[in-house]
Amino acid sequence: MLFGQGIIVGLLSIALYSTSVEASEDMAIFSLEPAFTMLSQAKARKLYRGKTKHLQGKRIELSDWPKESEQRMEFYSALLGKNSAQMNAHWASLSFSGKARPPKEISKADINALLVWMSAKPHRIGYAPVNLLPENATIIYVVRRKDP
């Protein structure tokens, strides 16, 4: 009986480890538009702080993962050092003042939902774990995860 419990504990440990590794993947800000080129860290931060509406001469639309998604929490923490509540307050302030619109929140935490939204217009920008990006993605900035 002890042997069976050991296998179950081992499998659970592997599953938990796999989930945390996947959740801590580097994230990429990307587009499906091949004309965009790599951004500096400062420009990438400006994008997701609402400080710019144009990228390389093109008006852009930003996307965001659902509010409670792991991707959103990790992205804002790594790129801006902010948590979801801080970013929600930031975007609410910008929106109320008329300075910027918040990114479009995709319907569910799924790369396919993001890609469907992005493919509808050419100048849409999103972010996702690097390992989930399609081959036609143009990476414009890589957000390195913070090491514990």
GROMACS .gro file of N, CA and C in nm, residues 21-29 71 74-75 78 127-133 139 141-147:
model
   84
   21VAL      N    1   0.650   2.530  -1.388
   21VAL     CA    2   0.749   2.559  -1.491
   21VAL      C    3   0.681   2.628  -1.609
   22GLU      N    4   0.566   2.574  -1.651
   22GLU     CA    5   0.495   2.633  -1.763
   22GLU      C    6   0.450   2.775  -1.730
   23ALA      N    7   0.405   2.797  -1.608
   23ALA     CA    8   0.358   2.929  -1.567
   23ALA      C    9   0.471   3.030  -1.559
   24SER      N   10   0.595   2.983  -1.542
   24SER     CA   11   0.705   3.077  -1.529
   24SER      C   12   0.788   3.089  -1.656
   25GLU      N   13   0.732   3.050  -1.770
   25GLU     CA   14   0.800   3.066  -1.899
   25GLU      C   15   0.818   3.214  -1.928
   26ASP      N   16   0.921   3.245  -2.007
   26ASP     CA   17   0.935   3.382  -2.056
   26ASP      C   18   0.813   3.416  -2.140
   27MET      N   19   0.773   3.541  -2.135
   27MET     CA   20   0.659   3.588  -2.212
   27MET      C   21   0.710   3.672  -2.328
   28ALA      N   22   0.638   3.671  -2.439
   28ALA     CA   23   0.675   3.754  -2.553
   28ALA      C   24   0.561   3.848  -2.586
   29ILE      N   25   0.596   3.974  -2.610
   29ILE     CA   26   0.501   4.068  -2.669
   29ILE      C   27   0.518   4.045  -2.819
   71GLN      N   28  -0.109   3.407  -1.665
   71GLN     CA   29  -0.032   3.478  -1.766
   71GLN      C   30  -0.031   3.629  -1.739
   74GLU      N   31   0.179   3.714  -1.415
   74GLU     CA   32   0.323   3.702  -1.438
   74GLU      C   33   0.375   3.810  -1.533
   75PHE      N   34   0.298   3.841  -1.636
   75PHE     CA   35   0.340   3.941  -1.734
   75PHE      C   36   0.360   4.077  -1.668
   78ALA      N   37   0.656   4.079  -1.419
   78ALA     CA   38   0.788   4.076  -1.482
   78ALA      C   39   0.818   4.204  -1.561
  127TYR      N   40   0.047   3.937  -2.583
  127TYR     CA   41   0.159   3.872  -2.515
  127TYR      C   42   0.116   3.732  -2.476
  128ALA      N   43   0.214   3.643  -2.471
  128ALA     CA   44   0.187   3.504  -2.437
  128ALA      C   45   0.319   3.436  -2.402
  129PRO      N   46   0.311   3.322  -2.335
  129PRO     CA   47   0.434   3.246  -2.311
  129PRO      C   48   0.500   3.213  -2.446
  130VAL      N   49   0.631   3.228  -2.451
  130VAL     CA   50   0.705   3.207  -2.575
  130VAL      C   51   0.677   3.071  -2.636
  131ASN      N   52   0.666   2.968  -2.552
  131ASN     CA   53   0.647   2.832  -2.605
  131ASN      C   54   0.510   2.810  -2.669
  132LEU      N   55   0.417   2.904  -2.655
  132LEU     CA   56   0.283   2.889  -2.714
  132LEU      C   57   0.265   2.967  -2.844
  133LEU      N   58   0.366   3.045  -2.882
  133LEU     CA   59   0.350   3.130  -3.000
  133LEU      C   60   0.347   3.050  -3.129
  139ILE      N   61   0.786   3.837  -3.285
  139ILE     CA   62   0.819   3.875  -3.147
  139ILE      C   63   0.881   4.014  -3.149
  141TYR      N   64   0.923   4.187  -2.831
  141TYR     CA   65   0.996   4.202  -2.705
  141TYR      C   66   0.977   4.074  -2.623
  142VAL      N   67   1.083   4.029  -2.557
  142VAL     CA   68   1.074   3.913  -2.469
  142VAL      C   69   1.084   3.960  -2.325
  143VAL      N   70   0.984   3.925  -2.247
  143VAL     CA   71   0.979   3.960  -2.105
  143VAL      C   72   1.034   3.840  -2.030
  144ARG      N   73   1.149   3.857  -1.971
  144ARG     CA   74   1.212   3.747  -1.897
  144ARG      C   75   1.145   3.733  -1.761
  145ARG      N   76   1.118   3.609  -1.724
  145ARG     CA   77   1.055   3.587  -1.594
  145ARG      C   78   1.153   3.624  -1.485
  146LYS      N   79   1.097   3.663  -1.373
  146LYS     CA   80   1.181   3.696  -1.257
  146LYS      C   81   1.216   3.567  -1.185
  147ASP      N   82   1.343   3.551  -1.157
  147ASP     CA   83   1.386   3.433  -1.082
  147ASP      C   84   1.353   3.452  -0.935
   0.00000   0.00000   0.00000
